[in-house]
Short mmCIF file of C-alpha atoms and ligand atoms in Angstrom, two decimals:
data_model
loop_
_atom_site.label_atom_id
_atom_site.label_comp_id
_atom_site.label_asym_id
_atom_site.label_seq_id
_atom_site.Cartn_x
_atom_site.Cartn_y
_atom_site.Cartn_z
CA MET A 4 -25.11 -20.88 -2.58
CA GLU A 5 -27.03 -17.70 -3.42
CA ARG A 6 -25.29 -14.73 -1.83
CA GLN A 7 -27.46 -12.33 0.11
CA LYS A 8 -27.63 -8.77 -1.19
CA ASP A 9 -26.58 -5.99 1.19
CA TRP A 10 -29.19 -3.33 0.51
CA THR A 11 -27.70 -0.77 2.91
CA ASN A 12 -24.43 -0.88 0.98
CA ILE A 13 -26.17 -0.90 -2.40
CA LEU A 14 -28.22 2.19 -1.55
CA PHE A 15 -25.38 4.01 0.17
CA LEU A 16 -22.80 3.33 -2.56
CA SER A 17 -25.29 4.29 -5.29
CA LEU A 18 -26.66 7.44 -3.70
CA THR A 19 -23.42 8.97 -2.43
CA PRO A 20 -21.94 9.44 -5.94
CA ILE A 21 -25.16 11.08 -7.11
CA ILE A 22 -25.19 13.54 -4.20
CA GLY A 23 -21.41 13.93 -4.02
CA VAL A 24 -20.68 14.47 -7.70
CA PHE A 25 -23.90 15.77 -9.25
CA GLY A 26 -25.13 17.53 -6.11
CA THR A 27 -21.85 19.38 -5.63
CA ALA A 28 -21.69 20.28 -9.34
CA ALA A 29 -25.27 21.58 -9.34
CA TYR A 30 -24.63 23.60 -6.18
CA ALA A 31 -21.43 25.06 -7.65
CA LEU A 32 -23.24 26.02 -10.88
CA LYS A 33 -26.03 27.73 -8.98
CA PHE A 34 -24.07 29.44 -6.18
CA GLY A 35 -20.50 29.47 -7.49
CA VAL A 36 -17.37 28.17 -5.77
CA GLU A 37 -15.69 29.97 -2.89
CA TRP A 38 -11.98 29.32 -2.10
CA TRP A 39 -12.65 27.52 1.17
CA GLN A 40 -14.79 24.84 -0.47
CA PRO A 41 -12.04 23.08 -2.48
CA VAL A 42 -9.69 23.68 0.44
CA LEU A 43 -12.13 21.94 2.79
CA PHE A 44 -12.39 19.09 0.30
CA LEU A 45 -8.60 18.74 0.04
CA VAL A 46 -7.94 18.96 3.78
CA SER A 47 -10.59 16.35 4.59
CA TYR A 48 -9.41 14.20 1.67
CA VAL A 49 -5.86 14.22 3.05
CA LEU A 50 -6.84 13.65 6.71
CA VAL A 51 -9.28 10.84 6.01
CA GLY A 52 -7.33 9.38 3.08
CA LEU A 53 -4.08 9.14 5.05
CA SER A 54 -5.94 7.62 8.00
CA VAL A 55 -7.03 4.82 5.68
CA THR A 56 -3.62 4.30 4.05
CA ALA A 57 -1.26 4.89 7.01
CA GLY A 58 -3.76 3.68 9.62
CA TYR A 59 -6.26 1.10 8.33
CA HIS A 60 -3.88 -0.36 5.78
CA ARG A 61 -0.22 -0.14 6.74
CA LEU A 62 -0.58 0.02 10.54
CA PHE A 63 -3.61 -2.10 11.45
CA ALA A 64 -3.90 -4.54 8.53
CA HIS A 65 -0.18 -5.12 7.92
CA LYS A 66 1.62 -4.09 11.15
CA GLY A 67 4.19 -2.23 9.03
CA TYR A 68 5.12 -0.21 12.15
CA GLU A 69 3.99 0.47 15.70
CA SER A 70 2.47 3.71 16.80
CA HIS A 71 1.55 5.74 19.86
CA PRO A 72 -2.07 5.25 21.05
CA LEU A 73 -2.76 8.90 20.23
CA VAL A 74 -1.83 8.27 16.60
CA GLN A 75 -3.99 5.14 16.59
CA ALA A 76 -6.93 7.09 17.99
CA PHE A 77 -6.47 9.74 15.30
CA PHE A 78 -6.44 7.14 12.49
CA LEU A 79 -9.42 5.29 13.97
CA PHE A 80 -11.46 8.48 14.27
CA PHE A 81 -10.68 10.00 10.88
CA GLY A 82 -10.51 6.59 9.18
CA ALA A 83 -14.09 5.88 10.27
CA MET A 84 -15.15 8.97 8.30
CA ALA A 85 -14.14 7.18 5.10
CA LEU A 86 -17.19 4.97 5.69
CA GLN A 87 -15.36 1.82 4.64
CA ASN A 88 -16.36 -0.24 7.69
CA SER A 89 -14.51 -0.51 10.98
CA VAL A 90 -10.80 -1.25 11.04
CA LEU A 91 -11.55 -4.73 12.37
CA LYS A 92 -13.67 -5.69 9.35
CA TRP A 93 -11.51 -3.80 6.84
CA ALA A 94 -8.26 -5.35 8.04
CA SER A 95 -9.82 -8.81 8.23
CA ASP A 96 -11.05 -8.57 4.62
CA HIS A 97 -7.71 -7.17 3.55
CA ARG A 98 -5.64 -9.89 5.18
CA THR A 99 -7.88 -12.43 3.43
CA HIS A 100 -7.25 -10.58 0.15
CA HIS A 101 -3.48 -10.91 0.59
CA LYS A 102 -3.60 -14.51 1.72
CA TYR A 103 -5.86 -15.76 -1.07
CA VAL A 104 -5.15 -13.13 -3.73
CA ASP A 105 -6.82 -13.99 -7.08
CA LYS A 106 -8.43 -17.09 -5.57
CA ASP A 107 -12.08 -17.72 -4.68
CA TRP A 108 -11.60 -16.73 -1.05
CA ASP A 109 -10.19 -13.33 -2.01
CA PRO A 110 -13.13 -11.03 -1.15
CA TYR A 111 -12.26 -8.68 -4.02
CA SER A 112 -10.65 -11.12 -6.41
CA ILE A 113 -9.90 -9.59 -9.80
CA LYS A 114 -10.72 -12.95 -11.38
CA ARG A 115 -14.40 -12.13 -10.88
CA GLY A 116 -13.93 -9.05 -13.07
CA GLY A 117 -12.83 -5.44 -12.66
CA LEU A 118 -16.21 -4.09 -11.56
CA SER A 119 -16.69 -6.85 -9.03
CA ALA A 120 -13.27 -6.14 -7.50
CA HIS A 121 -13.96 -2.41 -7.59
CA ILE A 122 -17.40 -2.16 -6.00
CA PHE A 123 -19.84 -5.02 -6.66
CA TRP A 124 -18.23 -7.24 -4.02
CA LEU A 125 -19.61 -4.77 -1.48
CA PHE A 126 -23.15 -5.29 -2.74
CA TYR A 127 -23.29 -8.69 -1.03
CA LYS A 128 -23.23 -9.63 2.61
CA ASP A 129 -20.15 -11.57 3.52
CA GLY A 130 -20.82 -15.16 4.49
CA ARG A 131 -18.80 -15.14 7.69
CA ALA A 132 -20.56 -15.86 10.96
CA ALA A 133 -21.15 -12.65 12.92
CA GLY A 134 -18.19 -11.71 15.06
CA LYS A 135 -15.85 -14.24 13.48
CA TYR A 136 -12.58 -12.46 12.96
CA ASP A 137 -10.02 -15.16 13.42
CA ASN A 138 -7.37 -13.60 11.18
CA VAL A 139 -7.09 -10.42 13.27
CA PRO A 140 -6.35 -11.70 16.82
CA ASP A 141 -4.02 -8.75 17.45
CA LEU A 142 -6.80 -6.28 16.65
CA LEU A 143 -9.35 -8.12 18.79
CA LYS A 144 -7.03 -7.38 21.71
CA ASN A 145 -6.72 -3.67 20.88
CA ARG A 146 -9.29 -1.78 22.96
CA LEU A 147 -9.23 1.32 20.77
CA VAL A 148 -9.90 -0.81 17.69
CA MET A 149 -12.78 -2.60 19.43
CA LEU A 150 -14.27 0.71 20.54
CA GLN A 151 -14.10 1.98 16.97
CA HIS A 152 -15.68 -1.27 15.74
CA ARG A 153 -18.78 -0.55 17.84
CA PHE A 154 -19.16 3.06 16.77
CA SER A 155 -17.48 3.38 13.37
CA SER A 156 -20.68 3.95 11.37
CA TRP A 157 -21.85 6.56 13.84
CA ILE A 158 -18.49 8.34 13.81
CA GLY A 159 -18.50 8.18 10.02
CA ILE A 160 -21.95 9.66 9.61
CA LEU A 161 -22.10 12.11 12.54
CA PHE A 162 -18.58 13.52 12.27
CA GLY A 163 -17.88 12.71 8.62
CA LEU A 164 -20.91 14.73 7.57
CA GLY A 165 -21.33 16.92 10.67
CA LEU A 166 -17.84 18.44 10.86
CA PRO A 167 -17.74 19.73 7.27
CA THR A 168 -21.28 21.07 7.72
CA LEU A 169 -20.08 23.02 10.76
CA VAL A 170 -17.10 24.37 8.82
CA GLY A 171 -19.49 25.39 6.04
CA ALA A 172 -21.77 27.06 8.61
CA ALA A 173 -18.80 29.10 9.85
CA PHE A 174 -18.52 30.47 6.29
CA GLY A 175 -22.27 30.97 6.07
CA HIS A 176 -22.94 28.01 3.75
CA PRO A 177 -23.52 24.77 5.70
CA VAL A 178 -24.83 22.89 2.64
CA ALA A 179 -21.67 23.73 0.65
CA GLY A 180 -19.58 22.38 3.53
CA LEU A 181 -21.65 19.19 3.65
CA LEU A 182 -21.29 18.66 -0.11
CA TRP A 183 -17.58 19.46 -0.56
CA GLY A 184 -16.13 18.12 2.70
CA GLY A 185 -18.79 15.44 3.24
CA PHE A 186 -20.30 13.74 0.22
CA LEU A 187 -17.79 14.62 -2.51
CA ARG A 188 -14.89 13.68 -0.22
CA ILE A 189 -16.55 10.35 0.71
CA VAL A 190 -17.09 9.43 -2.95
CA VAL A 191 -13.57 10.37 -4.05
CA ILE A 192 -11.94 8.42 -1.20
CA HIS A 193 -14.26 5.45 -1.77
CA HIS A 194 -13.42 5.12 -5.43
CA THR A 195 -9.70 5.89 -5.19
CA THR A 196 -9.46 3.20 -2.48
CA PHE A 197 -11.49 0.84 -4.69
CA PHE A 198 -9.12 1.56 -7.61
CA VAL A 199 -6.38 -0.21 -5.65
CA ASN A 200 -8.49 -3.37 -5.75
CA SER A 201 -9.47 -2.98 -9.40
CA ILE A 202 -7.02 -0.91 -11.50
CA ALA A 203 -3.93 -1.92 -9.46
CA HIS A 204 -4.75 -5.56 -10.21
CA LEU A 205 -5.23 -4.89 -13.94
CA TYR A 206 -2.96 -2.17 -15.31
CA GLY A 207 0.72 -1.48 -14.69
CA ASN A 208 3.91 -3.48 -14.55
CA ARG A 209 5.19 -6.28 -12.36
CA PRO A 210 8.82 -5.66 -11.43
CA TYR A 211 8.85 -7.73 -8.21
CA THR A 212 6.60 -10.73 -8.71
CA ASP A 213 4.35 -12.39 -11.25
CA GLU A 214 2.86 -14.76 -8.70
CA ASN A 215 -0.30 -12.65 -8.52
CA SER A 216 -2.19 -10.02 -10.51
CA ALA A 217 -0.99 -6.97 -8.53
CA ARG A 218 0.68 -4.19 -10.55
CA ASP A 219 2.80 -1.14 -9.90
CA ASN A 220 0.94 1.87 -11.27
CA TRP A 221 2.59 5.21 -10.51
CA MET A 222 -0.36 7.22 -11.83
CA LEU A 223 -2.63 5.54 -9.32
CA ALA A 224 -0.14 6.37 -6.56
CA PHE A 225 -0.94 10.08 -7.07
CA VAL A 226 -4.60 9.71 -6.17
CA THR A 227 -4.16 7.07 -3.45
CA ASN A 228 -1.45 8.66 -1.29
CA GLY A 229 1.10 6.18 -2.59
CA GLU A 230 -0.87 2.93 -2.68
CA GLY A 231 -0.41 2.50 -6.45
CA PHE A 232 2.82 0.51 -6.08
CA HIS A 233 0.76 -2.57 -5.54
CA ASN A 234 3.08 -5.17 -7.08
CA PHE A 235 5.75 -4.26 -4.54
CA HIS A 236 3.12 -4.24 -1.82
CA HIS A 237 1.86 -7.74 -2.58
CA LYS A 238 5.42 -9.07 -2.64
CA PHE A 239 6.43 -7.31 0.60
CA PRO A 240 3.13 -6.54 2.38
CA SER A 241 4.49 -5.68 5.82
CA ASP A 242 6.92 -3.09 4.47
CA TYR A 243 5.75 0.32 5.73
CA ARG A 244 6.54 1.72 2.28
CA ASN A 245 4.80 1.03 -1.02
CA GLY A 246 6.85 3.27 -3.31
CA ILE A 247 10.42 2.50 -2.27
CA ARG A 248 12.50 4.83 -4.43
CA TRP A 249 12.98 8.31 -2.96
CA PHE A 250 11.10 9.92 -5.85
CA ASP A 251 8.13 7.53 -5.72
CA TRP A 252 5.02 9.46 -4.74
CA ASP A 253 4.16 7.88 -1.40
CA PRO A 254 2.93 10.52 1.10
CA THR A 255 1.83 7.70 3.42
CA LYS A 256 5.46 6.60 3.76
CA TRP A 257 6.54 10.21 4.37
CA LEU A 258 3.89 10.61 7.06
CA ILE A 259 5.02 7.41 8.83
CA ARG A 260 8.64 8.59 8.72
CA THR A 261 7.63 11.98 10.10
CA LEU A 262 5.71 10.29 12.93
CA ALA A 263 8.81 8.21 13.67
CA GLY A 264 10.92 11.38 13.72
CA LEU A 265 8.51 12.87 16.26
CA GLY A 266 8.73 9.77 18.44
CA LEU A 267 5.11 8.80 17.67
CA ALA A 268 5.94 5.71 15.60
CA ARG A 269 8.64 3.06 15.81
CA GLY A 270 9.67 -0.34 14.54
CA LEU A 271 9.21 0.68 10.89
CA ARG A 272 9.52 -2.53 8.90
CA ALA A 273 11.54 -2.09 5.73
CA THR A 274 12.55 -5.02 3.51
CA PRO A 275 16.35 -5.24 3.17
CA ARG A 276 17.52 -3.76 -0.10
CA PRO A 277 19.27 -6.92 -1.40
CA VAL A 278 16.11 -8.96 -0.78
CA ILE A 279 14.12 -6.49 -2.90
CA GLU A 280 16.79 -6.58 -5.60
CA ARG A 281 16.72 -10.38 -5.57
CA ALA A 282 13.00 -10.26 -6.41
CA ARG A 283 13.70 -7.83 -9.25
CA LEU A 284 16.52 -9.96 -10.58
CA LYS A 285 14.24 -13.00 -10.61
CA MET A 286 11.73 -11.10 -12.75
CA ALA A 287 14.49 -9.80 -15.04
CA ALA A 288 15.82 -13.37 -15.39
CA LEU A 289 12.40 -14.55 -16.53
CA GLU A 290 12.38 -11.91 -19.24
CA VAL A 291 15.91 -12.79 -20.29
CA GLN A 292 15.12 -16.49 -20.40
CA SER A 293 12.17 -15.96 -22.68
CA ARG A 294 14.46 -14.25 -25.22
CA LEU A 295 17.49 -16.53 -25.00
CA PRO A 296 16.35 -19.15 -27.52
CA ASP A 297 16.27 -16.48 -30.25
CA VAL A 298 19.93 -15.42 -30.02
CA PRO A 299 23.21 -17.06 -31.15
CA SER A 300 24.78 -19.46 -28.66
CA GLU A 301 27.87 -17.35 -27.83
CA ILE A 302 25.64 -14.41 -26.87
CA ARG A 303 23.44 -16.75 -24.87
CA GLU A 304 26.52 -17.82 -22.94
CA ALA A 305 27.67 -14.21 -22.31
CA VAL A 306 24.24 -13.26 -21.03
CA ARG A 307 24.10 -16.31 -18.78
CA ILE A 308 27.46 -15.48 -17.22
CA ARG A 309 26.32 -11.91 -16.47
CA MET A 310 23.06 -13.03 -14.93
CA ASP A 311 24.81 -15.64 -12.78
CA ARG A 312 27.27 -13.05 -11.57
CA ALA A 313 24.41 -10.68 -10.72
CA GLY A 314 22.87 -13.44 -8.60
CA GLN A 315 26.17 -14.10 -6.83
CA PHE A 316 26.67 -10.41 -6.04
CA LEU A 317 23.18 -10.27 -4.56
CA GLU A 318 23.83 -13.29 -2.36
CA ARG A 319 26.96 -11.56 -1.10
CA ALA A 320 24.95 -8.38 -0.53
CA VAL A 321 22.44 -10.32 1.59
CA ALA A 322 25.28 -11.82 3.65
CA HIS A 323 26.86 -8.39 4.21
CA TRP A 324 23.49 -6.93 5.12
CA ASN A 325 22.80 -9.68 7.66
CA ARG A 326 26.21 -9.22 9.20
CA ALA A 327 25.81 -5.45 9.34
CA HIS A 328 22.56 -5.82 11.22
CA GLU A 329 23.92 -8.44 13.55
CA LYS A 330 26.78 -6.10 14.48
CA LYS A 331 24.45 -3.16 14.80
CA ARG A 332 22.23 -5.12 17.18
CA GLU A 333 25.21 -6.17 19.28
CA TRP A 334 26.44 -2.60 19.31
CA LEU A 335 23.06 -1.28 20.43
CA GLU A 336 22.59 -3.98 23.09
CA GLN A 337 26.03 -3.80 24.57
CA ARG A 338 26.47 -0.08 24.06
CA ALA A 339 29.99 0.45 22.95
CA SER A 340 32.81 -1.21 21.11
CA SER A 341 33.95 0.96 18.25
CA VAL A 342 35.16 -2.25 16.58
CA ARG A 343 31.56 -3.49 16.26
CA ALA A 344 30.42 -0.12 14.95
CA ARG A 345 33.18 -0.20 12.37
CA THR A 346 32.32 -3.76 11.26
CA TRP A 347 28.66 -2.81 11.05
CA LYS A 348 29.35 0.20 8.85
CA LYS A 349 31.91 -1.63 6.74
CA ASN A 350 29.39 -4.38 5.97
CA LEU A 351 26.70 -1.85 5.21
CA ARG A 352 29.00 -0.19 2.67
CA ALA A 353 29.99 -3.54 1.22
CA HIS A 354 26.35 -4.57 0.82
CA ARG A 355 25.65 -1.39 -1.14
CA GLY A 356 28.62 -2.06 -3.37
CA CYS A 357 27.45 -5.60 -4.08
CA VAL A 358 23.92 -4.41 -4.94
CA ALA A 359 25.39 -1.88 -7.37
CA ARG A 360 27.62 -4.53 -8.99
CA ALA A 361 24.70 -6.93 -9.32
CA ARG A 362 22.67 -4.28 -11.08
CA GLU A 363 25.52 -3.47 -13.44
CA GLU A 364 25.78 -7.12 -14.37
CA TRP A 365 22.14 -7.64 -15.15
CA ARG A 366 21.86 -4.34 -17.01
CA ALA A 367 24.83 -5.42 -19.10
CA ALA A 368 23.08 -8.73 -19.78
CA LEU A 369 19.94 -6.93 -20.94
CA LYS A 370 22.03 -4.62 -23.11
CA ILE A 371 23.81 -7.56 -24.78
CA LEU A 372 20.45 -9.15 -25.45
CA ALA A 373 18.97 -5.96 -26.88
CA ARG A 374 21.85 -5.63 -29.35
CA ALA A 375 21.95 -9.32 -30.27
CA PRO A 376 21.03 -10.33 -33.80
CA GLU A 377 18.24 -12.86 -34.00
CA THR A 378 19.04 -16.34 -35.19
CA ALA A 379 17.15 -17.39 -38.24
ZN1 ZN B 410 -4.27 -6.17 -3.79
ZN1 ZN B 411 -2.29 -4.55 1.69
#
């Protein structure tokens, strides 16, 4: 079936880069750059960008946490300024992407090529019957989301271009405001968001799963407020974090934690540590297995023992973790019993110990392999 071209999108996505990049550059060459212009760009980039990542993506599309209606309203308002459709449509497309990743139904499947996943998929109307959003029943019930769905383009154009123009006017240069905080910001957020669909499905490593094309790419995380850890994200999509190590650049995760600290977000969903480690061990085991046939049999045996032990330690870690949380829940529900609190903390400590032991074992296995002589 011939897909229908979406001329509004084609024109909009072709003209905005010309105005945003070349227009801003030409203006800067002619009139110079004043300090407030890059600042306006950065502030609007952060406000709108985080509304897409913490709001559109991790809150509405994946339910990685719950948030106060005020926070939702903020994300819906500033997110609309990204001009990436309403949350309803965005989240529906995105849930389809996760469900059918790399398959025909994936709206931005990388199998149709990098450029298609990046932008060309937007040049066609989607085939779905108007108003058919059966994979977002929770959002259809959210009145704020439905309100935004009706007005998102208007909010995006009126406020997304109007507000920076007003800021520019306050400094005596409305056009500079429109270019830096409006068009340039729109283009940069468009393409950095699109990079997650293109680059993050092409370049980077796959520490958690090889079941799909998603990659962890720390460089991409810097320009996407933390969305570059896409391999982790596809393996554990409802985790409110994408970069899970403390030093991973994930400002979206830090924002969600801050909101939780302020009482504006709760129910942050984090995958248990041993479950994450189990995924990593599975990937490490695949690598080990591919190299085993090339080494002498006694080394093969030593490596196997280490890997098995790593798996056993992780199973024990999962058991300790489950018990810790069971005791914590009981302790919270029944308020009291220092015995339960002690058991909870003891199991939590034990689970950490088991994770550490598991890691030691599989690192040792990799080390043995690395030093092993190859059989002829
Ligand atoms: Zn993806
Ligand atoms: Zn996602």
